[in-house]
mmCIF file of C-alpha atoms and ligand atoms in Angstrom:
data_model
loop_
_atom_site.group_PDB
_atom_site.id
_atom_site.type_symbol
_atom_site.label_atom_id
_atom_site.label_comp_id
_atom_site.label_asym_id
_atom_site.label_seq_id
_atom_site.Cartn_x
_atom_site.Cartn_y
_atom_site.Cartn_z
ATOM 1 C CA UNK A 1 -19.430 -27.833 -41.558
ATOM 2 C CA UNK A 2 -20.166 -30.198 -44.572
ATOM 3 C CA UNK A 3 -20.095 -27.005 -47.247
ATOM 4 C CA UNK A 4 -16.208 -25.876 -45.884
ATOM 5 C CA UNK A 5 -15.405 -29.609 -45.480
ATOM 6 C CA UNK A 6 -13.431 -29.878 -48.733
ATOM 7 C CA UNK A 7 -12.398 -26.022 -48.936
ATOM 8 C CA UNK A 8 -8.832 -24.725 -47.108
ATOM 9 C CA UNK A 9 -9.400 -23.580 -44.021
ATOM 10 C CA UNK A 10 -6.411 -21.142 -42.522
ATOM 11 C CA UNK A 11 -6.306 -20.296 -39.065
ATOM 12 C CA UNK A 12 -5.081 -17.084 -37.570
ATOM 13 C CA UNK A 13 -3.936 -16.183 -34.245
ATOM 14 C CA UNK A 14 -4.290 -12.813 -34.247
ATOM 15 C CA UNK A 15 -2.364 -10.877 -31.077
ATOM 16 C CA UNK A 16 -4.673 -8.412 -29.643
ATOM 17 C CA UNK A 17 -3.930 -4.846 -28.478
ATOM 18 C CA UNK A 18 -3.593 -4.564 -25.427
ATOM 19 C CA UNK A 19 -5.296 -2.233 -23.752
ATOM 20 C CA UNK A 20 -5.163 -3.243 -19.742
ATOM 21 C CA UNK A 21 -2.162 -1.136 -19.162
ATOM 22 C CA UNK A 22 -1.946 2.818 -19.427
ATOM 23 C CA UNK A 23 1.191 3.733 -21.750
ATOM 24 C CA UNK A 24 3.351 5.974 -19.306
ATOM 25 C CA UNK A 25 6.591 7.748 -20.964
ATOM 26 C CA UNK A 26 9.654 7.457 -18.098
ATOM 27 C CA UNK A 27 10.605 10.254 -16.118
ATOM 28 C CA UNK A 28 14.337 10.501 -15.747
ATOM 29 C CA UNK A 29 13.944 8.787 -11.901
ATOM 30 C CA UNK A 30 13.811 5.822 -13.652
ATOM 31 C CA UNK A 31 17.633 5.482 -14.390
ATOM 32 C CA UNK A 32 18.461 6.095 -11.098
ATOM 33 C CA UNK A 33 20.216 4.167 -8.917
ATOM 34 C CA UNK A 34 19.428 5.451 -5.607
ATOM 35 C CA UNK A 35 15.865 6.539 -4.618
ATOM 36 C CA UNK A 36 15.706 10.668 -3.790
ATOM 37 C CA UNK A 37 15.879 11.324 -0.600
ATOM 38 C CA UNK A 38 14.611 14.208 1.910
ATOM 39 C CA UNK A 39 14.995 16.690 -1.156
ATOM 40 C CA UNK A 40 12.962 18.460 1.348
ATOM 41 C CA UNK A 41 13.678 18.994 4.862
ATOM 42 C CA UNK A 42 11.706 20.468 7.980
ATOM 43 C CA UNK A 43 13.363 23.588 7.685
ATOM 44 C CA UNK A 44 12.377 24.364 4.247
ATOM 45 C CA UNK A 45 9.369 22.426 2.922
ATOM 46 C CA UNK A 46 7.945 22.165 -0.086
ATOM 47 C CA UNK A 47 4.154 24.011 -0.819
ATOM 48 C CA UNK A 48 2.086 21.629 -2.197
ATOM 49 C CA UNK A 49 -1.670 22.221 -3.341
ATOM 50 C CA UNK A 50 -4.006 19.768 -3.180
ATOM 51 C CA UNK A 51 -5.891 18.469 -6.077
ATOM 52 C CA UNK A 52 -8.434 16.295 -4.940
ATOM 53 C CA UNK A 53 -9.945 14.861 -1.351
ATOM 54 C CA UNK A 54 -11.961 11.754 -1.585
ATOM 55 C CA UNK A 55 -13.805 10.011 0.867
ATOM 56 C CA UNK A 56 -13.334 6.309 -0.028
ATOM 57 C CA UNK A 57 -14.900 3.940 2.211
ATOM 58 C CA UNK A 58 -18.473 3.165 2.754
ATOM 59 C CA UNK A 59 -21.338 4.618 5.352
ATOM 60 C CA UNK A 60 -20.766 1.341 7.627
ATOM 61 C CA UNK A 61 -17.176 1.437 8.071
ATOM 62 C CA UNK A 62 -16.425 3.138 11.146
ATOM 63 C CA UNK A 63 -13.731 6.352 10.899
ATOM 64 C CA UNK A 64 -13.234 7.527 7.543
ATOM 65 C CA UNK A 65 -10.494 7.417 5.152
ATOM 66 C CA UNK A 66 -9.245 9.934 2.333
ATOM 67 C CA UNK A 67 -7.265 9.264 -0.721
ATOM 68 C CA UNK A 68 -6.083 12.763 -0.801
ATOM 69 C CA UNK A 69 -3.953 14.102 -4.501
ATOM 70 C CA UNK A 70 -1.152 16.418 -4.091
ATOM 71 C CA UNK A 71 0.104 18.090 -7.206
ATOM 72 C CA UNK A 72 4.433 18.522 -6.183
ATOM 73 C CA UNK A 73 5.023 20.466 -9.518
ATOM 74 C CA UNK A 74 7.512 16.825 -10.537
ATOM 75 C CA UNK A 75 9.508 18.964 -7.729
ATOM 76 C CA UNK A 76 9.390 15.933 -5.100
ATOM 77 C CA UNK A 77 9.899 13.246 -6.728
ATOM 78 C CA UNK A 78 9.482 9.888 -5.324
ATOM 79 C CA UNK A 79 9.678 5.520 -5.614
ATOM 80 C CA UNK A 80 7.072 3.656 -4.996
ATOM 81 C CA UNK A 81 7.328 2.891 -0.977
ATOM 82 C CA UNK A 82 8.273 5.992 0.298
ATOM 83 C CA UNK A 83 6.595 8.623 2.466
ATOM 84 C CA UNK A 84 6.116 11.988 2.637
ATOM 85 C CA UNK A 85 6.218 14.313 5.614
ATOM 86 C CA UNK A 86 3.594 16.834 6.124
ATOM 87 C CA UNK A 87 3.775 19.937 8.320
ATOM 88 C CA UNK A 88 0.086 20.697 8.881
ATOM 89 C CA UNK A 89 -0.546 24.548 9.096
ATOM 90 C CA UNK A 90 -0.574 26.508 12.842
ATOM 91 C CA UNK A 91 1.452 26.353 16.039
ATOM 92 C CA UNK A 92 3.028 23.416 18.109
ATOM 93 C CA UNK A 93 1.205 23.718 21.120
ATOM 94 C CA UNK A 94 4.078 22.143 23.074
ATOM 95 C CA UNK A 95 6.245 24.617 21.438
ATOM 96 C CA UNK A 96 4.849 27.906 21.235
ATOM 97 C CA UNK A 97 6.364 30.153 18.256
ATOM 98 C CA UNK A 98 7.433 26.925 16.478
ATOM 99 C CA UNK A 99 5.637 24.733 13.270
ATOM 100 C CA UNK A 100 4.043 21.420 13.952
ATOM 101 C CA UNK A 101 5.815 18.260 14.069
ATOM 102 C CA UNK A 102 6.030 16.594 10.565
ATOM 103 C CA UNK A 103 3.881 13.507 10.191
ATOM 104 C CA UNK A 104 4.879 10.727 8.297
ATOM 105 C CA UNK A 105 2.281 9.135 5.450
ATOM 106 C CA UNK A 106 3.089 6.385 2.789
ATOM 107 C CA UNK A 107 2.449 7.290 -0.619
ATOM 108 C CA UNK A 108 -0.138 5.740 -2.287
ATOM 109 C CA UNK A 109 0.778 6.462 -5.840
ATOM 110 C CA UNK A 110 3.543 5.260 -7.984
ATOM 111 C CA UNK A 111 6.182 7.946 -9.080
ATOM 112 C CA UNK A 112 3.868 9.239 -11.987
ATOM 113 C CA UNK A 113 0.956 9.837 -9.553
ATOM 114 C CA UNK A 114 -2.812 9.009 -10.550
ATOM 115 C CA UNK A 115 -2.649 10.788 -13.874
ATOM 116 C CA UNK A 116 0.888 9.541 -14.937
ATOM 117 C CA UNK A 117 2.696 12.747 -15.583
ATOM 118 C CA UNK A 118 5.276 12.585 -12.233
ATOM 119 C CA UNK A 119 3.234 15.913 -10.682
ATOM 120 C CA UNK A 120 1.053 14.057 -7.954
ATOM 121 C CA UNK A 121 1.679 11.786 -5.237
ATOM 122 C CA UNK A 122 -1.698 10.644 -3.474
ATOM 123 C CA UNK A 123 -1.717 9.845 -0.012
ATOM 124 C CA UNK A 124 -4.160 6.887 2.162
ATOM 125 C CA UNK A 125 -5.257 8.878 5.471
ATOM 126 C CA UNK A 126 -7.573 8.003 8.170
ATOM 127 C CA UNK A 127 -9.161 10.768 10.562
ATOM 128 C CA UNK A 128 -7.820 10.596 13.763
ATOM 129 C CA UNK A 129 -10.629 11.030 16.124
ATOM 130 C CA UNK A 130 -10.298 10.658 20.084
ATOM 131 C CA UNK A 131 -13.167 8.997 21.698
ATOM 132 C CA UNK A 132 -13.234 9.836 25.950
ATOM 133 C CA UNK A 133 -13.271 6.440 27.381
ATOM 134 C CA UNK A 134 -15.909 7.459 30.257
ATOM 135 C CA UNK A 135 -18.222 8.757 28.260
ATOM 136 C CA UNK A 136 -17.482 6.597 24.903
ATOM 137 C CA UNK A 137 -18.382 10.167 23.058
ATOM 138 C CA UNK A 138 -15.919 11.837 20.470
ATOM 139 C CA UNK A 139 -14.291 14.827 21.895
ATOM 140 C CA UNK A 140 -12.959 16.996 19.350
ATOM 141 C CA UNK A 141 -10.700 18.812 21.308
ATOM 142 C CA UNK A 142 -8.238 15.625 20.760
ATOM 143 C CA UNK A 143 -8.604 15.071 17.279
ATOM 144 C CA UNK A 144 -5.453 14.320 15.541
ATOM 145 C CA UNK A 145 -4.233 17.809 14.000
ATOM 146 C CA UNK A 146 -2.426 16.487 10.664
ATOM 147 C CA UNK A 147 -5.116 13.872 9.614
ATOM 148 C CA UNK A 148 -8.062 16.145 9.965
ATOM 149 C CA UNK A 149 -5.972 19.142 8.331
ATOM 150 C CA UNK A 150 -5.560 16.712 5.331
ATOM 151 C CA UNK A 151 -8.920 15.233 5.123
ATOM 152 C CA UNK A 152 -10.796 18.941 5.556
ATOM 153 C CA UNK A 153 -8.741 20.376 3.408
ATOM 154 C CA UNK A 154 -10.165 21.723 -0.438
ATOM 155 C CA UNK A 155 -8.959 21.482 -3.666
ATOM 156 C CA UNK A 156 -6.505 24.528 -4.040
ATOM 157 C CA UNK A 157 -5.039 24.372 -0.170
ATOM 158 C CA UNK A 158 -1.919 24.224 0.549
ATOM 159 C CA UNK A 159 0.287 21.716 1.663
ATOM 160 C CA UNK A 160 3.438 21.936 3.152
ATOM 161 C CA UNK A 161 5.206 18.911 2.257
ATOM 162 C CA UNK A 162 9.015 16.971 3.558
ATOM 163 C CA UNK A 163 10.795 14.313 2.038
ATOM 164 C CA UNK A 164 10.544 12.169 0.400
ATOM 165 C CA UNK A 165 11.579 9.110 3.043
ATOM 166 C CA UNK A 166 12.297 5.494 3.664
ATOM 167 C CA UNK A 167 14.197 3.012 1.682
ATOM 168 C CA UNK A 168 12.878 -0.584 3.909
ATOM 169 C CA UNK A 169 9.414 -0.404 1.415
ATOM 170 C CA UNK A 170 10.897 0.234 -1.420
ATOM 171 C CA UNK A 171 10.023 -2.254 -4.314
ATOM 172 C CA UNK A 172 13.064 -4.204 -5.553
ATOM 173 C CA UNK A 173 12.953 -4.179 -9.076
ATOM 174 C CA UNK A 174 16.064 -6.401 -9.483
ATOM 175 C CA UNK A 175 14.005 -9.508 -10.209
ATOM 176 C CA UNK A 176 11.050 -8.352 -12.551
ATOM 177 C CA UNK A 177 9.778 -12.334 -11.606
ATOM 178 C CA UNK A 178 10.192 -12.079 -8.211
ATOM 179 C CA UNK A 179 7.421 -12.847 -5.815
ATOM 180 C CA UNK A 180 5.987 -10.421 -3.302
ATOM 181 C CA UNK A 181 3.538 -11.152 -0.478
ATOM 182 C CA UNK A 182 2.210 -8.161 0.672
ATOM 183 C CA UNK A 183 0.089 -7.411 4.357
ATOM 184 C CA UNK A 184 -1.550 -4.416 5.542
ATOM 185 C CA UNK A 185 -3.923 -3.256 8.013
ATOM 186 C CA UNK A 186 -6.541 -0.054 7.212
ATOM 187 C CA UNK A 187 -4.364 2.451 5.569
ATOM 188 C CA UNK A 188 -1.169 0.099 5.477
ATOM 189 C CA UNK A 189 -2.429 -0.577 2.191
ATOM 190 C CA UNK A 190 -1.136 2.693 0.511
ATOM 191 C CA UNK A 191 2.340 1.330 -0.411
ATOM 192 C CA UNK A 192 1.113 -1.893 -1.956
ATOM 193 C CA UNK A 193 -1.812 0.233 -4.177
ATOM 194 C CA UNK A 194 1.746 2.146 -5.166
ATOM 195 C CA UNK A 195 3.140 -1.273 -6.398
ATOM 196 C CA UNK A 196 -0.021 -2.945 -7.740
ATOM 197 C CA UNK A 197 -0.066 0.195 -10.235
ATOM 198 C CA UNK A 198 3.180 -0.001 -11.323
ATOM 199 C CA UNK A 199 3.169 -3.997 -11.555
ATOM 200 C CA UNK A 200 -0.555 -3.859 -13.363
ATOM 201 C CA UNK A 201 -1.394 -0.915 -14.142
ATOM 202 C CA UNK A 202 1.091 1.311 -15.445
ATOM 203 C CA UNK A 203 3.102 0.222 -19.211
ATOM 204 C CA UNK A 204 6.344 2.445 -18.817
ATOM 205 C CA UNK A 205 7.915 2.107 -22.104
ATOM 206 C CA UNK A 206 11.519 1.726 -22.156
ATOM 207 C CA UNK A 207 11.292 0.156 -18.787
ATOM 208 C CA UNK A 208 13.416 -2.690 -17.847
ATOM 209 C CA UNK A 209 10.819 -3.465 -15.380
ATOM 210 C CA UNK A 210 7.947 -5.543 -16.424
ATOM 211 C CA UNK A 211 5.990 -7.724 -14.193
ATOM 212 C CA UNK A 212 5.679 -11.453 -14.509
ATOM 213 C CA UNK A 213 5.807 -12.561 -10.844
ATOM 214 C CA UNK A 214 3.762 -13.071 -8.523
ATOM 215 C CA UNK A 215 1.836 -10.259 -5.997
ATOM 216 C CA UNK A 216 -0.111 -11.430 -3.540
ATOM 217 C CA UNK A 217 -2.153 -8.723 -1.478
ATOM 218 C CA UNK A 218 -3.487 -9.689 2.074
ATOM 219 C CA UNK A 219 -6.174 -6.693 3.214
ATOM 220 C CA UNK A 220 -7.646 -6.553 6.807
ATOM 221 C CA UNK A 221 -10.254 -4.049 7.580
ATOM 222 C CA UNK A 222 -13.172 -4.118 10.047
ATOM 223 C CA UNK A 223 -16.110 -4.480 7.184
ATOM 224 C CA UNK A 224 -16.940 -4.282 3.412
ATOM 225 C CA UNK A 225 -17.286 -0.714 3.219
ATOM 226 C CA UNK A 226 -13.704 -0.276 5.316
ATOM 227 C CA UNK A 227 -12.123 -1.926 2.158
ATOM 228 C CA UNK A 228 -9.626 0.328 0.853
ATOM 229 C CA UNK A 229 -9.253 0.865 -3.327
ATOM 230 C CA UNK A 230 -10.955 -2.771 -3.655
ATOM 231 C CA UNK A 231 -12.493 -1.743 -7.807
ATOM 232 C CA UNK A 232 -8.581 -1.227 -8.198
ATOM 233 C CA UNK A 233 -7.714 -4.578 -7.046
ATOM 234 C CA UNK A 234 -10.329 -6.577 -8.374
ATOM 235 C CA UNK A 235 -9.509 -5.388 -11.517
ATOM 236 C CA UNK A 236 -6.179 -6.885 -11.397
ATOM 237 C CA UNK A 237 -7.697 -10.360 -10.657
ATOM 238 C CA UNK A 238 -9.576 -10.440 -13.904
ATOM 239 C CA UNK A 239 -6.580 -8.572 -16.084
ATOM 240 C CA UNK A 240 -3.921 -10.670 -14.249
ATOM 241 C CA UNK A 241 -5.129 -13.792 -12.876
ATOM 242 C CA UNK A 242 -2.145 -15.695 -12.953
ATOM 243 C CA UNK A 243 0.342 -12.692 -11.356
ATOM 244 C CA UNK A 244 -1.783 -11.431 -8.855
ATOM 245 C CA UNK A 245 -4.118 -12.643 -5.701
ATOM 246 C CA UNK A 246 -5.975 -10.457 -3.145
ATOM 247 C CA UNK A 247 -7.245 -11.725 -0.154
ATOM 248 C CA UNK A 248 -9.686 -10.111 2.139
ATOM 249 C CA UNK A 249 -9.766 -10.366 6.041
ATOM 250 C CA UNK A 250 -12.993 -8.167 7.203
ATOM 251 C CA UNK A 251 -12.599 -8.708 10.809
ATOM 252 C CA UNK A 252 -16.327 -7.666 11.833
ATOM 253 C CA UNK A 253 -17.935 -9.871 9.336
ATOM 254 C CA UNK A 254 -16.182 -12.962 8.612
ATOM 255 C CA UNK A 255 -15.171 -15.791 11.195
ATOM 256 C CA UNK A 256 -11.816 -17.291 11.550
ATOM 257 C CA UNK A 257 -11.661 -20.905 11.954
ATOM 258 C CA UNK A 258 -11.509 -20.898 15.256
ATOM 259 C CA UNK A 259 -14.974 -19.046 15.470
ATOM 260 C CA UNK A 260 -13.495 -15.624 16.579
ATOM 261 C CA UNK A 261 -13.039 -12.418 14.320
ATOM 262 C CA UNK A 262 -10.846 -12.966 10.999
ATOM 263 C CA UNK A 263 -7.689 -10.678 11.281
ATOM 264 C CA UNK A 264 -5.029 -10.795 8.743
ATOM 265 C CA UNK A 265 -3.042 -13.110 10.060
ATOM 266 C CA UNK A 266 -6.124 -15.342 10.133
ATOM 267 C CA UNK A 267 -6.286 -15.139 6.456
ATOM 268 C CA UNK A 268 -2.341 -15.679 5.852
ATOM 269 C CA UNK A 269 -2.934 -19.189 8.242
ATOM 270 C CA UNK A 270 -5.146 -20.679 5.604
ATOM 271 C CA UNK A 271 -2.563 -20.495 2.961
ATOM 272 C CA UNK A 272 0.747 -20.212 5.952
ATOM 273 C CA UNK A 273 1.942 -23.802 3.689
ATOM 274 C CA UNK A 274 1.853 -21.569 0.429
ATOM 275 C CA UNK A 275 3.405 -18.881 2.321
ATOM 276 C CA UNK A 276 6.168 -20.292 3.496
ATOM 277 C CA UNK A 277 7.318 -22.112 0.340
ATOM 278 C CA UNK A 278 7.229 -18.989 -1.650
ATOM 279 C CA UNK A 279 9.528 -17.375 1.204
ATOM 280 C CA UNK A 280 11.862 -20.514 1.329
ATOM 281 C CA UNK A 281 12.533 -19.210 -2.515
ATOM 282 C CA UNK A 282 12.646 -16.112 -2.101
ATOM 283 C CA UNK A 283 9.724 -14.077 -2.097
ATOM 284 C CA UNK A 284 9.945 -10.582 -0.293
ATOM 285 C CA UNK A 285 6.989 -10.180 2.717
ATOM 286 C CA UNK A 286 6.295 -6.268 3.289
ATOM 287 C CA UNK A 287 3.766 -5.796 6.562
ATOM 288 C CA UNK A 288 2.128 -2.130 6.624
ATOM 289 C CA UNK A 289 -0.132 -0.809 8.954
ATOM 290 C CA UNK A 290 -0.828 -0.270 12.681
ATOM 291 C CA UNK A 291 1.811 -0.917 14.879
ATOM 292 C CA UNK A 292 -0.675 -3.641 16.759
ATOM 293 C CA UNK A 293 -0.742 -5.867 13.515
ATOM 294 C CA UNK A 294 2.994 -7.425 14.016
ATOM 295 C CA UNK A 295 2.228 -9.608 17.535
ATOM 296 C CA UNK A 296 -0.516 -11.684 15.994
ATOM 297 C CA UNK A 297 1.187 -12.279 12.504
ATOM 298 C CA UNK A 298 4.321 -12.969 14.410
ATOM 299 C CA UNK A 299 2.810 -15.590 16.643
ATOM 300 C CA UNK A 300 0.825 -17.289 13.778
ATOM 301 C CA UNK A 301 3.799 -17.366 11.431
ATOM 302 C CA UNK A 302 5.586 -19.459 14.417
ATOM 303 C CA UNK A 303 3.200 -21.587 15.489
ATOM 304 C CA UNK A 304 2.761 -22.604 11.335
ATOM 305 C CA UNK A 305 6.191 -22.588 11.463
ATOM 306 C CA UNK A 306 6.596 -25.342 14.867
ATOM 307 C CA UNK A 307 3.736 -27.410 13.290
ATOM 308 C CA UNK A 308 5.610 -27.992 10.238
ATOM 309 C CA UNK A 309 8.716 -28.780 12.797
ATOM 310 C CA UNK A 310 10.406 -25.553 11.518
ATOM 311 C CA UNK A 311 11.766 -22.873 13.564
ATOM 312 C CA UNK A 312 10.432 -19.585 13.232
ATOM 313 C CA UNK A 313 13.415 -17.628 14.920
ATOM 314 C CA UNK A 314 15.649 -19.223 12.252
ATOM 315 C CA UNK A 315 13.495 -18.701 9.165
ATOM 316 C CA UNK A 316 12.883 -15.427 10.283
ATOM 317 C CA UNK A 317 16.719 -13.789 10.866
ATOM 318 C CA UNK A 318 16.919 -15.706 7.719
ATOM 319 C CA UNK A 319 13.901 -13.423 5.936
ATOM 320 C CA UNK A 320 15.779 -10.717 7.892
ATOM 321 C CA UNK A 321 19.406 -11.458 6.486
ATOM 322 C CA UNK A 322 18.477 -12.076 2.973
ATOM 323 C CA UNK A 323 16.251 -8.694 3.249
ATOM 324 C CA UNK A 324 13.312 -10.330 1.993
ATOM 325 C CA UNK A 325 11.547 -9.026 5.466
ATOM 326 C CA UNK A 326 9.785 -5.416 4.842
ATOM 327 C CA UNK A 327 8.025 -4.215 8.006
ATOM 328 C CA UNK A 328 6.768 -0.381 8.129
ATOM 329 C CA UNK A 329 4.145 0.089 11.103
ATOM 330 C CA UNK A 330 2.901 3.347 12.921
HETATM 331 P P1 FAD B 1 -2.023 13.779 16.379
HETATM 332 O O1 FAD B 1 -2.465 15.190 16.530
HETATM 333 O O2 FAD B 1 -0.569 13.532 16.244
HETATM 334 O O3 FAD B 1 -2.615 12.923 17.564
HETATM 335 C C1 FAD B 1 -2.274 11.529 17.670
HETATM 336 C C2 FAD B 1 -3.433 10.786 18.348
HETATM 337 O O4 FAD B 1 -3.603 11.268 19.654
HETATM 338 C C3 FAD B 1 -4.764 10.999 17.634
HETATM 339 O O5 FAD B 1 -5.422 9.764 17.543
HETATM 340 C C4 FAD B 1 -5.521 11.963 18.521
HETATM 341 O O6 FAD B 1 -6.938 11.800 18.420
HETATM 342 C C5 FAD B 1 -4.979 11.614 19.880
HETATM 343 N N1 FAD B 1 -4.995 12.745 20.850
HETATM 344 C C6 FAD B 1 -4.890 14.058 20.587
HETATM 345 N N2 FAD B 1 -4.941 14.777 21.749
HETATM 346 C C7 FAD B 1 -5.065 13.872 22.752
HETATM 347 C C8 FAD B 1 -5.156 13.970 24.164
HETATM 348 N N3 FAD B 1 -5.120 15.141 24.793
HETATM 349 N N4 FAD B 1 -5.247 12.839 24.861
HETATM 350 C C9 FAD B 1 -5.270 11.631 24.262
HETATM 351 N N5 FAD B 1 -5.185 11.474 22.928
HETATM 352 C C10 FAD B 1 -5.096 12.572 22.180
HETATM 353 N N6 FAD B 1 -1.402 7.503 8.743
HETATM 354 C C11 FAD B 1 -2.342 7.375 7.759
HETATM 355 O O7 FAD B 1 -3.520 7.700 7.973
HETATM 356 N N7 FAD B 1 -1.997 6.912 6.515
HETATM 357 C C12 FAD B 1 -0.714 6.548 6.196
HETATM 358 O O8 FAD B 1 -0.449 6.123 5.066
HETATM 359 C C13 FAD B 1 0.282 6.676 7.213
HETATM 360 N N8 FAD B 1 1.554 6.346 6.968
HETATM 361 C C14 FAD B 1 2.501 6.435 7.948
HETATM 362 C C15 FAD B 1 3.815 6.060 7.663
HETATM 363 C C16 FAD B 1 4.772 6.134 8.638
HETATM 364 C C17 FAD B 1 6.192 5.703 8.314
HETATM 365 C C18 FAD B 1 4.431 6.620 9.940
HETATM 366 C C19 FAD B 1 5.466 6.699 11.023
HETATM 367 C C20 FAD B 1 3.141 7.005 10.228
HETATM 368 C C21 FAD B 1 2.148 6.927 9.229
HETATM 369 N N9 FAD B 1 0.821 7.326 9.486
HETATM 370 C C22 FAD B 1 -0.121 7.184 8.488
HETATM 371 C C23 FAD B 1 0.421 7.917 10.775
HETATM 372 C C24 FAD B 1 0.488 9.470 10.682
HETATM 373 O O9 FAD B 1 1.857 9.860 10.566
HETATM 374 C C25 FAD B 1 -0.074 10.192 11.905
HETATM 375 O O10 FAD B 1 0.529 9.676 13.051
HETATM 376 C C26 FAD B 1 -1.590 10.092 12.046
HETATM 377 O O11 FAD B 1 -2.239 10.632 10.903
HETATM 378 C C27 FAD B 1 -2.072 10.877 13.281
HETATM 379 O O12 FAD B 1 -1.587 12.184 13.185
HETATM 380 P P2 FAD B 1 -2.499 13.429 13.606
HETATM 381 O O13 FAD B 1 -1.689 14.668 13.476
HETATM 382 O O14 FAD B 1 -3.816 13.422 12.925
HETATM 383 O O15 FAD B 1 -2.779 13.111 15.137
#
């Protein structure tokens, strides 16, 4: 203004706290090299209790989905990627006398769990239901044992709990600035909540590995209230707008452009040009979900691939050689 025209005038930058990140101390898994490893087998699992079951998506979606705490005691230690096993309580009918066959479910939580202290992992489950297809009408004779164990079960239960498992999700950490495109179907999503937290959400001091690449996060569900953990995400888009993009496919409710039902792969067409630079240098792709989810992605990837007069077969054993390719279905 006129007044402060003739008067010094000193400007500050002043670096702000910041407070989008939760200050984590490391657990002693962080100098490892290798990831554990079935520090819990079949034979002898590990008793669990469970802390918390949450129903998280909406009255319209159809089947339900739990994010389900499990407090391990820091006694089954994990990376982000991996799975647990879980034995669900009573006897194999198929085997009479003998435990349950061990399910398999991704863990949702980085290695310090939901409240940072390395004594949870939380799991993504969905309710198995069987529907008889004469009648069209649930018959809960067939519901799936494990899923409804875990999704009935009460704070205090107990879990008995294998593992942990798999080394083909794990995050590679190598390149703090490497770029990661991530796909999932429904509950496929647990993994890549497991990396979002420890790319955005987590501050693990002492940590070699801080963030500053790009995630991108490609989510198909059936509708709105079938979105999985979407607060969590969003979040990241305001805190971390230039590291991180989420992209919804809600198959029931948006078109693709060919008129019919927007699938994943749908989604990943738009931006297949994007896509396939950021693989040509390097990025890793990780696909989670339903088994069913690979055929469609697979054929749109190659025909985006032919109509930019590339091969597909050769980019992809390619993806495969350079293990930038990541595929966990069920
Ligand atoms: P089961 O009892 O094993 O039954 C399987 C299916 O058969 C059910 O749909 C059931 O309704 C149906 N069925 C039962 N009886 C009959 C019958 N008589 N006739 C016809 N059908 C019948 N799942 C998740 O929800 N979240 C995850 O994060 C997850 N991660 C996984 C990771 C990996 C690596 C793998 C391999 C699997 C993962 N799964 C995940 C799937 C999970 O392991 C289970 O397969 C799923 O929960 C179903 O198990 P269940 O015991 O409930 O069903």
């Amino acid at each position: 203004s006129s007044r402060s025209r003739d008067r010094p005038v000193v400007c500050m930058s002043v670096q702000q706290v910041s407070t989008k990140k939760v200050a984590v101390s490391p657990l002693v898994l962080e100098e490892a090299k290798e990831p554990p490893l079935h520090v819990f087998k079949n034979k002898e699992p590990y008793t669990g209790t469970i802390v918390s079951v949450e129903r998280i998506v909406g009255p319209r979606a159809p089947g339900e989905t739990c994010h389900i705490v499990i407090d391990h005691g820091g006694n089954v230690p994990y990376w982000e990627g991996q799975s647990y096993g879980i034995i669900p309580p009573g006897e194999n009918p198929k085997k009479p006398g003998s435990p349950h066959n061990v399910r398999l479910y991704s863990i949702a939580s980085t290695r310090y769990g939901d409240f940072f202290d390395g004594k949870t992992a939380s799991l993504c489950v969905r309710r198995a239901v069987y529907y008889d297809p004469e009648t069209g009408k649930e018959d809960p004779s067939k519901k799936g044992v494990c899923s409804n164990f875990l999704c009935d079960s009460k704070r205090g239960d107990k879990v008995q709990i294998t593992g942990p498992s798999g080394k083909i999700m794990l995050l590679p950490e190598d390149n703090p600035n490497g770029n990661h495109i991530m796909i999932a179907t429904g509950t496929g999503v647990a993994p890549f909540r497991a990396y979002l937290r420890r790319m955005f959400m987590e501050n693990v001091t002492a940590s070699s590995f801080k963030f500053g690449g790009l995630a991108w996060l490609f989510l198909g569900v059936a509708n709105g209230d079938s979105l999985l953990y979407d607060e969590e995400f969003s979040k990241y888009l305001v805190d971390h707008p230039a590291n991180f993009r989420y992209d919804r496919a809600l198959s029931r409710e948006h078109k693709n452009k060919r008129g019919g039902k927007m699938y994943v792969q749908d989604k990943m067409e738009e931006y297949s040009d994007e896509i396939l630079e950021l693989l040509e240098q390097g990025a890793h792709i990780y696909f989670c979900g339903l088994k069913g989810m690979m055929g469609g992605i697979q054929e749109t990837l190659k025909r985006v691939a032919e109509e930019r007069g590339e091969s597909w077969e050769e980019k992809l054993s390619k993806l495969k050689k350079n293990k930038q390719w990541h595929v966990e279905v069920y």
